[in-house]
Coordinates of C-alpha atoms and ligand atoms in Angstrom, one line a residue:
M1 CA -27.6 126.8 92.2
M2 CA -23.8 127.9 92.5
R3 CA -23.0 130.2 90.0
W4 CA -18.9 129.0 88.8
A5 CA -16.7 130.6 86.8
A6 CA -16.7 129.8 82.9
F7 CA -13.2 129.1 83.2
L8 CA -13.5 126.2 85.2
I9 CA -16.8 125.0 83.6
L10 CA -15.0 124.9 79.9
T11 CA -12.0 122.9 81.1
A12 CA -14.4 119.5 82.6
L13 CA -12.5 116.4 82.3
P14 CA -13.8 114.1 79.8
A15 CA -16.5 111.7 80.4
A16 CA -14.6 108.7 79.3
A17 CA -12.0 109.4 81.3
Q18 CA -12.1 106.1 83.1
E19 CA -8.5 104.8 82.8
F20 CA -5.6 105.0 84.9
T21 CA -4.2 108.5 84.0
T22 CA -1.1 110.4 85.1
L23 CA -1.1 114.4 85.5
K24 CA 2.8 115.0 84.8
G25 CA 4.8 118.3 84.9
H26 CA 5.2 119.3 88.2
G27 CA 8.4 119.8 89.7
G28 CA 8.1 118.8 93.5
P29 CA 5.5 116.7 95.6
V30 CA 1.7 117.0 95.2
M31 CA 0.5 118.5 98.3
G32 CA -3.0 118.7 97.7
I33 CA -5.6 117.5 94.9
A34 CA -9.1 118.9 94.6
V35 CA -12.1 118.8 92.0
S36 CA -13.7 120.9 90.8
P37 CA -18.1 120.1 90.9
Q38 CA -17.6 119.7 87.0
G39 CA -14.7 117.6 87.1
Q40 CA -11.9 119.3 86.7
V41 CA -8.4 118.8 88.7
A42 CA -6.3 121.0 90.9
T43 CA -3.1 119.9 91.8
A44 CA -1.0 121.9 94.5
S45 CA 3.1 121.4 94.8
F46 CA 5.6 121.7 96.6
D47 CA 7.3 123.5 93.5
N48 CA 5.3 126.8 94.7
S49 CA 2.7 126.2 91.7
A50 CA -0.6 125.3 91.7
A51 CA -2.2 123.7 88.1
L52 CA -5.6 123.5 86.4
W53 CA -6.3 120.7 84.3
T54 CA -7.8 120.4 81.5
G55 CA -7.0 116.5 80.1
N56 CA -3.1 116.1 80.9
S57 CA -2.4 119.9 79.9
P58 CA -1.6 122.3 83.1
K59 CA -2.6 125.8 83.2
W60 CA 0.2 127.3 86.1
L61 CA -0.8 129.1 88.8
E62 CA 2.5 131.0 90.0
A63 CA 1.8 133.7 92.6
H64 CA 2.8 132.1 95.5
G65 CA 6.8 132.2 96.8
A66 CA 6.9 128.7 99.1
A67 CA 5.3 125.3 98.6
V68 CA 1.6 125.5 97.7
T69 CA -0.3 122.9 100.9
A70 CA -3.7 123.9 100.5
L71 CA -6.7 124.4 98.3
G72 CA -10.3 124.2 97.4
F73 CA -12.6 125.2 94.5
T74 CA -15.3 127.9 95.4
P75 CA -17.8 129.1 92.7
A76 CA -15.3 132.4 92.5
G77 CA -12.9 130.4 91.6
L78 CA -10.0 128.7 93.4
I79 CA -8.0 129.4 96.8
T80 CA -4.7 128.8 97.5
G81 CA -2.5 128.4 100.6
G82 CA 0.8 127.7 100.9
D83 CA 4.3 127.9 103.4
D84 CA 4.4 131.6 102.4
F85 CA 1.7 132.5 105.0
A86 CA -0.8 133.7 101.8
V87 CA -4.3 133.0 100.5
Y88 CA -4.9 133.2 96.6
L89 CA -8.3 133.2 94.8
W90 CA -7.3 132.2 91.7
R91 CA -9.9 134.6 89.3
A92 CA -10.7 133.7 85.6
E93 CA -8.5 137.8 85.4
G94 CA -5.6 136.4 87.4
P95 CA -4.5 135.5 91.3
E96 CA -5.8 138.3 93.8
L97 CA -4.0 138.3 97.1
L98 CA -6.7 137.6 99.5
G99 CA -4.3 138.3 102.6
R100 CA -1.8 136.5 104.4
H101 CA -1.8 134.5 108.0
K102 CA 1.1 134.5 110.2
G103 CA 2.2 131.0 110.0
K104 CA 2.2 128.0 107.1
V105 CA -1.4 127.7 105.5
T106 CA -2.0 124.7 106.3
S107 CA -6.5 124.1 104.7
V108 CA -8.5 125.8 102.3
A109 CA -12.7 125.0 102.9
V110 CA -15.7 126.1 100.9
S111 CA -18.3 127.2 102.8
P112 CA -21.7 124.6 101.4
D113 CA -23.1 128.0 99.9
G114 CA -19.8 129.2 98.1
A115 CA -20.2 132.2 100.6
F116 CA -16.9 131.7 102.2
A117 CA -13.1 129.9 102.4
A118 CA -11.7 129.2 105.6
T119 CA -8.6 128.7 105.7
G120 CA -6.5 127.4 108.6
S121 CA -3.3 128.0 109.6
W122 CA -0.1 126.5 111.8
D123 CA -0.2 130.2 113.7
G124 CA -3.7 128.7 115.1
S125 CA -5.7 131.0 113.5
V126 CA -8.9 129.9 111.0
R127 CA -10.3 132.3 108.6
L128 CA -13.5 133.0 106.9
W129 CA -12.9 134.5 103.5
P130 CA -15.8 137.2 102.0
L131 CA -16.4 135.4 98.3
A132 CA -18.1 138.4 97.2
G133 CA -15.5 140.3 98.4
G134 CA -15.0 142.4 101.9
R135 CA -12.1 141.9 104.9
P136 CA -11.9 138.4 106.7
L137 CA -13.7 137.1 109.9
E138 CA -11.3 136.1 112.0
L139 CA -12.0 132.7 114.5
S140 CA -11.5 132.8 117.8
S141 CA -8.2 130.4 117.7
P142 CA -8.3 127.0 118.4
G143 CA -5.2 127.3 120.7
A144 CA -2.9 125.1 118.6
G145 CA -1.7 124.8 115.2
V146 CA -4.6 124.4 112.7
N147 CA -4.0 120.6 110.6
D148 CA -7.2 120.7 108.9
L149 CA -11.0 122.0 108.1
A150 CA -13.9 121.0 106.9
Y151 CA -17.4 122.0 107.0
G152 CA -21.1 119.7 107.5
G153 CA -24.1 120.1 109.1
G154 CA -23.7 123.6 109.0
A155 CA -20.7 123.7 110.8
L156 CA -17.3 124.2 110.7
F157 CA -14.7 121.7 111.6
A158 CA -11.3 122.0 113.2
A159 CA -8.4 119.5 113.3
T160 CA -5.2 120.9 115.3
T161 CA -1.8 119.5 115.6
D162 CA -2.9 118.9 119.9
G163 CA -4.9 116.2 118.4
E164 CA -8.1 118.2 119.3
L165 CA -11.0 117.9 117.0
L166 CA -13.1 121.4 117.6
R167 CA -16.9 122.3 116.0
Y168 CA -17.2 126.3 115.9
D169 CA -20.6 127.1 116.6
P170 CA -22.6 128.1 113.2
V171 CA -25.0 131.1 114.5
H172 CA -21.5 132.5 116.5
P173 CA -18.3 131.1 114.6
Q174 CA -16.2 133.7 116.7
E175 CA -16.9 132.1 120.1
P176 CA -14.7 130.0 121.2
P177 CA -15.4 126.5 119.4
L178 CA -16.2 123.3 121.0
P179 CA -14.1 120.5 122.0
L180 CA -15.4 116.6 120.5
V181 CA -12.6 114.8 120.4
K182 CA -8.9 115.2 122.6
H183 CA -7.4 112.4 120.3
G184 CA -3.5 112.6 122.4
F185 CA -1.9 112.7 118.9
G186 CA -2.0 115.2 116.5
I187 CA -5.0 115.0 114.3
N188 CA -4.1 115.6 110.7
Q189 CA -7.5 114.8 108.3
V190 CA -10.6 115.4 109.1
E191 CA -14.0 115.0 106.3
A192 CA -17.5 115.9 107.4
G193 CA -20.5 113.7 106.1
K194 CA -24.2 113.4 106.6
G195 CA -23.6 113.4 110.4
W196 CA -20.4 111.7 110.8
L197 CA -17.1 113.0 110.6
A198 CA -13.9 111.3 109.8
Y199 CA -10.5 112.3 111.5
G200 CA -6.7 110.6 110.8
A201 CA -3.8 111.1 112.6
V202 CA -0.1 110.9 113.1
D203 CA -0.2 108.1 115.2
G204 CA -2.1 106.2 112.5
G205 CA -5.3 107.0 113.9
T206 CA -8.5 106.7 111.9
R207 CA -11.5 107.1 113.2
V208 CA -15.4 108.3 112.6
I209 CA -17.4 109.1 114.8
D210 CA -21.2 111.2 115.9
M211 CA -20.9 114.9 114.2
D212 CA -23.1 116.2 117.1
S213 CA -22.0 114.0 120.7
G214 CA -18.3 113.1 119.7
A215 CA -19.5 109.1 120.2
Q216 CA -17.8 106.1 117.8
I217 CA -19.3 105.1 115.0
A218 CA -16.4 103.1 113.3
D219 CA -12.2 102.6 114.5
F220 CA -9.9 101.9 111.1
S221 CA -6.9 102.9 112.7
L222 CA -3.5 100.7 111.4
D223 CA -0.2 100.4 112.1
R224 CA 0.5 102.2 109.0
R225 CA 1.5 105.8 110.7
P226 CA 0.8 108.9 109.8
V227 CA -2.9 109.4 108.3
L228 CA -2.0 112.2 105.6
S229 CA -5.4 112.5 103.2
L230 CA -8.9 112.1 103.4
T231 CA -11.7 112.7 101.4
H232 CA -15.2 111.5 100.5
H233 CA -18.1 111.4 97.9
T234 CA -21.5 111.9 98.8
E235 CA -23.5 110.2 96.3
T236 CA -21.5 107.0 96.3
G237 CA -20.8 106.9 99.8
Q238 CA -17.0 105.7 99.9
L239 CA -14.2 107.8 102.1
A240 CA -10.6 107.3 101.3
V241 CA -7.8 107.6 103.6
G242 CA -4.1 107.6 102.3
D243 CA -1.0 107.4 104.7
G244 CA 2.3 107.8 105.0
H245 CA 3.3 104.2 103.6
G246 CA 1.7 104.4 100.3
Y247 CA -1.3 102.9 100.8
I248 CA -5.2 104.1 100.1
M249 CA -8.6 102.6 102.3
V250 CA -11.6 102.9 101.0
L251 CA -14.8 103.0 102.9
D252 CA -18.2 102.4 102.6
T253 CA -19.8 104.6 104.7
A254 CA -23.2 103.0 104.7
E255 CA -21.8 99.8 106.3
W256 CA -18.4 100.8 107.7
Q257 CA -16.7 98.8 106.0
I258 CA -12.9 98.3 103.6
A259 CA -14.4 98.1 100.6
R260 CA -10.6 98.2 99.0
D261 CA -7.1 98.8 100.6
F262 CA -3.7 99.2 98.2
Q263 CA -0.3 100.2 97.8
A264 CA -0.4 103.3 95.7
T265 CA 3.2 104.1 95.7
R266 CA 5.7 101.9 95.9
Q267 CA 7.3 104.3 99.1
G268 CA 4.7 106.4 100.8
P269 CA 3.3 109.2 101.4
V270 CA -0.1 109.4 100.0
W271 CA -0.2 113.2 100.8
A272 CA -2.8 114.2 98.3
L273 CA -6.6 112.6 97.8
A274 CA -9.8 113.9 96.0
F275 CA -12.5 111.4 94.1
S276 CA -13.7 112.6 91.0
E277 CA -16.9 114.0 90.2
D278 CA -18.8 111.2 89.6
G279 CA -17.2 108.8 92.4
L280 CA -15.8 106.8 90.1
M281 CA -11.6 108.0 90.1
I282 CA -9.7 108.5 93.1
W283 CA -7.0 110.9 92.5
A284 CA -4.0 110.6 94.2
G285 CA -0.3 113.1 95.0
G286 CA 2.7 112.3 96.9
L287 CA 6.1 111.9 96.3
D288 CA 7.3 111.5 92.8
D289 CA 5.9 115.1 91.5
V290 CA 2.2 113.5 89.7
A291 CA -1.2 112.9 90.1
Y292 CA -2.2 109.4 90.0
G293 CA -5.9 109.2 88.9
W294 CA -6.9 105.6 89.9
P295 CA -10.2 104.1 88.4
I296 CA -12.1 102.7 91.6
A297 CA -13.3 99.9 89.7
L298 CA -10.2 98.2 88.8
L299 CA -8.3 98.8 92.7
D300 CA -8.2 95.6 93.7
S301 CA -6.5 94.2 91.0
F302 CA -3.5 96.4 91.5
D303 CA -2.8 94.7 95.0
P304 CA -2.0 90.7 94.7
A305 CA -2.6 90.8 98.5
M306 CA -6.1 91.5 97.6
D307 CA -7.0 88.2 95.5
A308 CA -6.9 86.0 98.3
D309 CA -8.9 88.2 100.3
R310 CA -12.2 89.6 97.9
S311 CA -14.6 88.3 100.5
F312 CA -13.9 91.9 101.1
L313 CA -16.9 93.1 99.1
R314 CA -18.8 90.7 100.4
N315 CA -21.9 92.1 102.5
S316 CA -21.1 91.2 106.1
K317 CA -24.4 90.8 107.0
T318 CA -24.6 87.2 105.5
M319 CA -21.7 86.1 106.4
P320 CA -21.4 83.7 109.6
N321 CA -20.2 85.7 112.7
G322 CA -16.8 83.9 113.1
E323 CA -15.8 85.6 109.4
R324 CA -17.6 88.4 110.2
Q325 CA -15.0 89.1 113.2
F326 CA -12.3 88.0 111.0
M327 CA -13.4 90.7 108.1
R328 CA -13.8 93.4 110.5
K329 CA -10.9 92.9 113.3
C330 CA -8.1 91.0 111.3
S331 CA -8.3 90.7 108.1
I332 CA -6.7 94.2 107.3
C333 CA -3.3 93.2 108.6
H334 CA -4.0 89.4 108.1
G335 CA -4.1 86.7 105.8
L336 CA -5.6 83.2 105.8
T337 CA -3.3 81.5 102.7
D338 CA 0.2 80.9 102.4
A339 CA 0.5 83.1 99.4
P340 CA 3.3 86.2 100.0
S341 CA 1.0 88.9 100.9
R342 CA 2.1 92.6 101.5
K343 CA -0.2 93.2 105.2
A344 CA 1.3 94.8 107.8
G345 CA 1.0 90.9 109.7
P346 CA 2.3 87.4 109.3
S347 CA -0.6 85.2 107.2
L348 CA -2.5 83.0 109.2
H349 CA -2.4 80.0 107.2
G350 CA -1.2 77.2 109.3
V351 CA -1.2 79.2 113.0
F352 CA -2.9 76.6 114.8
G353 CA -0.7 74.3 116.6
R354 CA 2.4 77.1 115.1
R355 CA 4.9 78.8 117.3
A356 CA 4.6 82.4 117.9
G357 CA 7.1 84.3 116.1
T358 CA 7.9 81.5 113.4
L359 CA 6.3 82.2 110.4
P360 CA 10.0 82.3 108.1
G361 CA 10.1 85.1 106.1
Y362 CA 8.0 87.6 108.2
R363 CA 9.9 90.5 110.6
Y364 CA 7.9 89.9 114.2
S365 CA 9.2 92.5 117.0
P366 CA 11.2 91.0 119.6
A367 CA 8.2 90.8 121.6
L368 CA 7.5 87.4 119.6
D369 CA 10.5 86.7 117.8
G370 CA 12.0 83.7 120.4
S371 CA 8.3 83.6 122.5
K372 CA 7.1 80.6 124.2
I373 CA 3.8 80.4 123.2
V374 CA 2.1 78.0 120.8
W375 CA -1.0 79.2 119.1
N376 CA -4.2 77.0 120.1
D377 CA -7.6 77.8 120.8
N378 CA -6.9 78.9 124.4
T379 CA -3.6 80.8 123.6
I380 CA -5.9 82.9 120.7
D381 CA -9.1 83.3 122.7
A382 CA -7.0 84.7 125.7
L383 CA -4.6 86.9 123.6
F384 CA -8.2 88.6 122.6
A385 CA -10.1 88.6 126.0
E386 CA -6.9 90.8 127.3
G387 CA -5.8 92.4 124.6
P388 CA -2.0 91.9 122.8
D389 CA -0.3 94.9 124.9
H390 CA -1.3 92.3 127.5
Y391 CA -1.1 89.3 126.9
I392 CA 2.5 89.9 124.7
P393 CA 3.3 92.8 126.1
G394 CA 6.0 95.2 123.1
S395 CA 4.0 93.4 120.3
K396 CA 3.1 95.3 117.2
M397 CA -0.1 93.8 117.0
P398 CA -2.1 97.1 118.3
M399 CA -4.2 97.2 121.2
Q400 CA -8.2 95.5 120.8
V401 CA -9.9 93.7 123.2
I402 CA -13.0 91.2 121.9
A403 CA -15.3 91.4 125.3
S404 CA -17.6 88.7 124.2
S405 CA -16.4 85.3 124.9
A406 CA -18.9 84.0 122.2
D407 CA -17.5 87.1 119.4
R408 CA -14.1 84.9 120.4
A409 CA -14.6 81.2 120.2
D410 CA -17.3 82.3 116.9
L411 CA -13.8 84.4 115.0
I412 CA -11.9 81.2 116.5
E413 CA -13.9 78.2 115.2
F414 CA -13.7 80.3 111.7
L415 CA -10.2 80.5 111.7
K416 CA -9.3 76.7 112.2
R417 CA -11.4 76.3 109.2
A418 CA -9.6 78.9 107.4
T419 CA -6.3 78.9 107.9
E420 CA -5.8 74.7 107.8
G421 CA -4.7 73.0 104.6
G422 CA -2.6 73.2 101.7
S423 CA -2.2 76.6 100.1
Q424 CA -5.4 78.1 97.8
Ligands
LIG1 C1 -3.6 96.5 112.2 C2 -2.7 95.3 111.8 C3 -3.3 94.3 112.9 C4 -4.7 93.6 112.6 C5 -6.4 94.1 113.3 C6 -4.7 92.3 114.0 N1 -3.4 91.9 114.2 FE1 -2.4 90.0 114.4 N2 -1.0 90.7 114.2 C7 -0.2 92.0 113.6 C8 0.9 92.2 113.9 C9 1.8 93.0 113.3 C10 1.4 90.4 114.1 C11 3.5 90.6 114.7 C12 3.3 90.8 116.2 C13 5.0 91.1 116.4 O1 5.6 90.8 115.6 O2 5.3 91.5 117.2 C14 0.3 90.3 114.4 C15 0.4 88.9 115.3 C16 -0.9 87.9 115.5 C17 -0.5 87.0 115.6 C18 0.8 85.7 115.8 C19 1.1 85.2 115.1 C20 2.9 84.4 115.1 O3 2.6 84.0 113.6 O4 3.2 84.4 115.6 C21 -2.1 86.0 115.9 C22 -2.0 84.9 116.3 C23 -2.6 87.3 115.3 N3 -1.8 88.3 115.2 C24 -4.1 87.3 115.4 C25 -4.7 88.4 114.8 C26 -6.7 88.2 115.1 C27 -7.1 86.9 115.3 C28 -7.0 89.2 114.9 C29 -8.4 90.1 114.7 C30 -9.6 89.8 115.9 C31 -5.4 90.3 114.3 N4 -4.3 89.5 114.9 C32 -5.5 91.8 114.4 C33 -1.4 92.5 113.2 C34 -2.5 93.2 112.7

């Protein structure tokens, strides 16, 4: 058992806080949120301060000379890192300056045994601070700016501005880290679960890989770039992704499917995300100087577009293959009814027999606007046999190929039924 400083225990949120909550008081955007094992919320802000919240009242933590961007709870107290390159430990008696990097501090990760806090910086350095006191351990640099750090499976993982995901050897952390992924675009966020790593990137890439081999487990990449925040809750198996467009997507890590997807802010970004200690709420921060607490059970009712798509919440194993193909590969961007929707792609309602690029009110790319293609069994089949990038070069629809002709046939059969008829 870890021992947690008394001031953290005393100030836990009441258990009944299953209501939509706003934590107000910061004078700038909220860049980071952390929740202690007892449920206390801490926020980090552009206003150079961090806050520890008791219910709706903040205790301000003032010491940084610039924006506070990273934070994490440890048994010794809260650790914060900022744009002033400094790392502070907030004990009950006050702040202690642990040290400074040579660039902005982007990340704080706490080792599972609570013995170390790891911090990463844009200067390409990674340090382990022993929480019992003593000099920090400087790890081998990943060779690029560090955007995020995560502990998992005993190891420490680093995500870099160069688009790499690297693994530090748990026994020899000072040896050069092993590259697991080369993404091509900067990786902003990494989260570690049981045997898996999830990462989110500048280009909207959101992928889950095997922690040891690097093999891909799932791909949730969307046209909503960049991915800015990732968080997960082990007991409830939820992984949440926040992006530059203000959306929060909640994934089910047992089935690797999307459980909820909603627009949390009218204008992006979602810079900070953290689950409550029981996993029943999600805390989010962004431009508007407040932290929002959303009860997850209420989430789908926040997005009208979700109403047409409750089947997101159904068990995919019991669905016919064509519907499952649609739910997994298309439904995140396309509705099936003529109900208004805020999805990224045009509704596919009435798509069979429709000329491409002609749904009124939808802003198509020039590739589809004025296209001569008419959508039918053959053209939709070709679209995913070749992939949109080949079939309609320049289209906004992301690259994806459905390799199996049987899957394409099932998908088309499902789409034919689901997109015809009047409004639902
Ligand atoms: C990440 C989002 C995304 C996913 C996933 C996606 N699409 Fe699209 N789709 C779009 C966008 C955006 C457009 C509009 C493209 C443009 O304007 O260039 C589009 C256009 C289309 C069109 C042309 C519609 C029209 O009115 O001309 C069809 C058909 C289509 N998608 C089918 C599908 C199917 C079937 C799937 C699943 C296999 C799928 N899409 C997956 C985003 C997506």
